[in-house]
Coordinates of N, CA and C in Angstrom, one line a residue:
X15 N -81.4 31.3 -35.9 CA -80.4 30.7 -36.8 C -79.3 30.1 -36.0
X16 N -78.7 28.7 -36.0 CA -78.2 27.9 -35.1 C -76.8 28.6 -36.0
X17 N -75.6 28.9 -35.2 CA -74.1 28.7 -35.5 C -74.0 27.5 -36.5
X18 N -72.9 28.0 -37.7 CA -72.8 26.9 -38.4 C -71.5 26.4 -38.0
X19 N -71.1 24.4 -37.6 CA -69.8 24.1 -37.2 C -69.3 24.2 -38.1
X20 N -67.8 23.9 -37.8 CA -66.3 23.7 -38.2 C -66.1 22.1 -38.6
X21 N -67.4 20.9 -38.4 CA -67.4 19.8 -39.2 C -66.7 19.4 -40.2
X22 N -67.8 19.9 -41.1 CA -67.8 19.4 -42.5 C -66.4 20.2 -43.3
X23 N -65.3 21.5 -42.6 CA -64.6 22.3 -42.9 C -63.5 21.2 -42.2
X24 N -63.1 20.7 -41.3 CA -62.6 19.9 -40.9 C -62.3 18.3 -41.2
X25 N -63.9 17.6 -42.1 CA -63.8 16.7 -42.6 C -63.2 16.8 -44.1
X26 N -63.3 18.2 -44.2 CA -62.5 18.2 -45.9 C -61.3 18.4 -45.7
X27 N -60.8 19.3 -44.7 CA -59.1 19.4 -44.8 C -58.8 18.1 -44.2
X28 N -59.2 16.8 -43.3 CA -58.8 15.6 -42.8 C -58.5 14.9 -44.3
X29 N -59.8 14.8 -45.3 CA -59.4 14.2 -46.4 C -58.6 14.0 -47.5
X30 N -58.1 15.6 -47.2 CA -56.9 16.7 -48.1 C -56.1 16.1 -47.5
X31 N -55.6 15.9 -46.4 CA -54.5 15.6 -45.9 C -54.2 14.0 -45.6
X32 N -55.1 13.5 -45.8 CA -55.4 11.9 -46.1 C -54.6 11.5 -47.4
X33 N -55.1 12.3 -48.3 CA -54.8 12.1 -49.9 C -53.8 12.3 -50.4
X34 N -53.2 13.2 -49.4 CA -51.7 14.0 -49.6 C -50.6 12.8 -49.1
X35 N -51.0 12.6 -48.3 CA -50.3 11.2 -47.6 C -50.0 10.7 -48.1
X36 N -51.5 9.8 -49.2 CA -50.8 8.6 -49.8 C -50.4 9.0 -51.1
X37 N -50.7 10.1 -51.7 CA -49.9 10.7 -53.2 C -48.3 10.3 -52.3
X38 N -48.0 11.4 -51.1 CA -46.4 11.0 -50.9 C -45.7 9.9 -51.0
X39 N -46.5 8.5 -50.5 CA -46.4 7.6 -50.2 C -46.3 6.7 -51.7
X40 N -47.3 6.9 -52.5 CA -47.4 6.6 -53.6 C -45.8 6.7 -55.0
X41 N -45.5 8.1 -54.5 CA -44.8 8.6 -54.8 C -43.4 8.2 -54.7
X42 N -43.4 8.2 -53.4 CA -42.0 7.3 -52.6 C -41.4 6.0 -53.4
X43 N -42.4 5.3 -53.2 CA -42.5 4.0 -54.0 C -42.3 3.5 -55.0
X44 N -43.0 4.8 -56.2 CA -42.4 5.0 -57.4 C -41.1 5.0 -57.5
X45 N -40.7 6.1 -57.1 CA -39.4 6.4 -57.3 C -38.6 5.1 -57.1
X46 N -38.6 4.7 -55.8 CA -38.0 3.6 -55.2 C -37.9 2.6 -56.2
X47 N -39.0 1.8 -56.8 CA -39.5 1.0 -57.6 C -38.0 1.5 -58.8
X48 N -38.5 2.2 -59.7 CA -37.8 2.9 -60.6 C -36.6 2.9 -60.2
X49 N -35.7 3.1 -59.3 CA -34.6 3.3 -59.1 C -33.7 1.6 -58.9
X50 N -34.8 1.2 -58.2 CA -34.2 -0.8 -57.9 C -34.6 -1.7 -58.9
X51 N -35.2 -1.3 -60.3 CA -35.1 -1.9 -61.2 C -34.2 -0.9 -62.7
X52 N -33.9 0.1 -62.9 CA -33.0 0.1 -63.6 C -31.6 0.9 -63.4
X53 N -30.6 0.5 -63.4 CA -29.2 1.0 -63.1 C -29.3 2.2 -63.9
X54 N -29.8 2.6 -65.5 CA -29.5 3.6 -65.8 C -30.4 4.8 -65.3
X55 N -31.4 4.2 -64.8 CA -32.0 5.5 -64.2 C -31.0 6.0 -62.6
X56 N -30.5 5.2 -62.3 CA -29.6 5.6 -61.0 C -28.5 6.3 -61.4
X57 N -28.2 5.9 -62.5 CA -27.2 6.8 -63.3 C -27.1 8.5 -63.4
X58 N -28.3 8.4 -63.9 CA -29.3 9.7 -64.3 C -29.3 10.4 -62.4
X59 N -29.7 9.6 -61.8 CA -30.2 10.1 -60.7 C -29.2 10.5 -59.7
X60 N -27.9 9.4 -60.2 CA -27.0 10.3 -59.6 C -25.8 11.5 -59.9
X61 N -26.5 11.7 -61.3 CA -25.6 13.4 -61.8 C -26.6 14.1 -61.5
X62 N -27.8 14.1 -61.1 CA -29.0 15.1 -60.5 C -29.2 14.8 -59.6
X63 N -29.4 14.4 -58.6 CA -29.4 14.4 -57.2 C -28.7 13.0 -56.6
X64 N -27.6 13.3 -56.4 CA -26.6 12.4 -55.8 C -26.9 12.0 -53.9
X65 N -28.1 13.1 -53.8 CA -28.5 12.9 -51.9 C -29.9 11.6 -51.9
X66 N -30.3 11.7 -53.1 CA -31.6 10.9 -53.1 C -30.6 9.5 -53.3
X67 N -29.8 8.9 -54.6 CA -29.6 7.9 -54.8 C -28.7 7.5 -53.2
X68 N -28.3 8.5 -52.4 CA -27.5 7.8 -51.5 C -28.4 7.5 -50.1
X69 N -29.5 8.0 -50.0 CA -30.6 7.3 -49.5 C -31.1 6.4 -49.9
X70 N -31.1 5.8 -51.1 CA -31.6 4.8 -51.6 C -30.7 3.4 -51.5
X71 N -29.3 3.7 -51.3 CA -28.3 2.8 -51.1 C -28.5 2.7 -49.5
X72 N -28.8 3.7 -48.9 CA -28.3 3.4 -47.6 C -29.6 2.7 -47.0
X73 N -31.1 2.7 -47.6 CA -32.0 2.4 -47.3 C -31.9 0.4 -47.3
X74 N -31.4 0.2 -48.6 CA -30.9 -1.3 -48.9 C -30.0 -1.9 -47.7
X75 N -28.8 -1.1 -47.7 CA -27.9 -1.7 -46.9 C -28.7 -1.9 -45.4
X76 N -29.7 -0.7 -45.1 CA -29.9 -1.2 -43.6 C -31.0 -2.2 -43.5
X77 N -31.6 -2.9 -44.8 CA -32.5 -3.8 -45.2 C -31.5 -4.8 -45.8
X78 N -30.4 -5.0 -45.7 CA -29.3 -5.9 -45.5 C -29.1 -6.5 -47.2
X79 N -29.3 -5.4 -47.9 CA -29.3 -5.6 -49.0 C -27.8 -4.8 -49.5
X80 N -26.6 -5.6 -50.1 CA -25.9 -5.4 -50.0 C -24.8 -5.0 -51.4
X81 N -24.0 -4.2 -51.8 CA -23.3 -4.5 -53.6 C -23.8 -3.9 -54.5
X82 N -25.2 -3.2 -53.9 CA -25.3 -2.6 -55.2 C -24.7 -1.0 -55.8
X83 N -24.1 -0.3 -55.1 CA -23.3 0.3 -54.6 C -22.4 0.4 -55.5
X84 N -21.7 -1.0 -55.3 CA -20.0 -1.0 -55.6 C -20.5 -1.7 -57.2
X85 N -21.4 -2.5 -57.4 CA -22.1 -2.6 -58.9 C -21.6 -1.5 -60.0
X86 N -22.9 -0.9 -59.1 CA -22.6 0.5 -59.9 C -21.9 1.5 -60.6
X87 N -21.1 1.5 -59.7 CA -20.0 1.5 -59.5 C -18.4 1.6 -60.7
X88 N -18.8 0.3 -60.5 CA -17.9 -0.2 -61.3 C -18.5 -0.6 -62.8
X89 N -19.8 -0.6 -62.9 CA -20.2 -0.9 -64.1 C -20.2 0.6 -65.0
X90 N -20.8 2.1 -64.1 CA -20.8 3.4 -64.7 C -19.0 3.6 -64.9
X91 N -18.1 3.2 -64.5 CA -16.3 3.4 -64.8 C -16.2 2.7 -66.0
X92 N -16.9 1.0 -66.3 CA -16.6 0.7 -67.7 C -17.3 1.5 -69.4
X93 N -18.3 2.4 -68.3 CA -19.2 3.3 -69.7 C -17.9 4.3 -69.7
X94 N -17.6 4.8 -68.9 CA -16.7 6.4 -68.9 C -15.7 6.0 -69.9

């Protein structure tokens, strides 16, 4: 009876971790997506996690995308 390899145990966790990738990735995107098409979800996003939307500003600015920021800004002061 020949040893059985670590193959086919290896080509499933490669795949697992394949999948997982692009769920994150998929994920990323989403959010992203969602967040640079509506101000009120940035709203939202920034009384629940104010560290994500400031990644999301600082990702723009260094993609020379600039104001949206001070937008915001000033548009969430005329709701208050």
């Amino acid at each position: 009876m020949a040893p059985k390899t670590l193959a086919p145990l290896a080509k499933r966790l490669f795949k697992g971790v394949v999948l997982l990738e692009v769920a994150g990735v998929l994920g990323a995107y989403g959010l992203f997506y969602k967040m640079n098409t509506s101000q009120d979800f940035r709203n939202s996003m920034n009384n629940m996690l104010p560290s994500v939307l400031e990644v999301y500003y600082k990702s723009n600015e260094y993609a020379g995308v600039y104001g949206i920021r001070e937008k915001d800004l000033e548009d969430w002061s005329k709701k208050a």
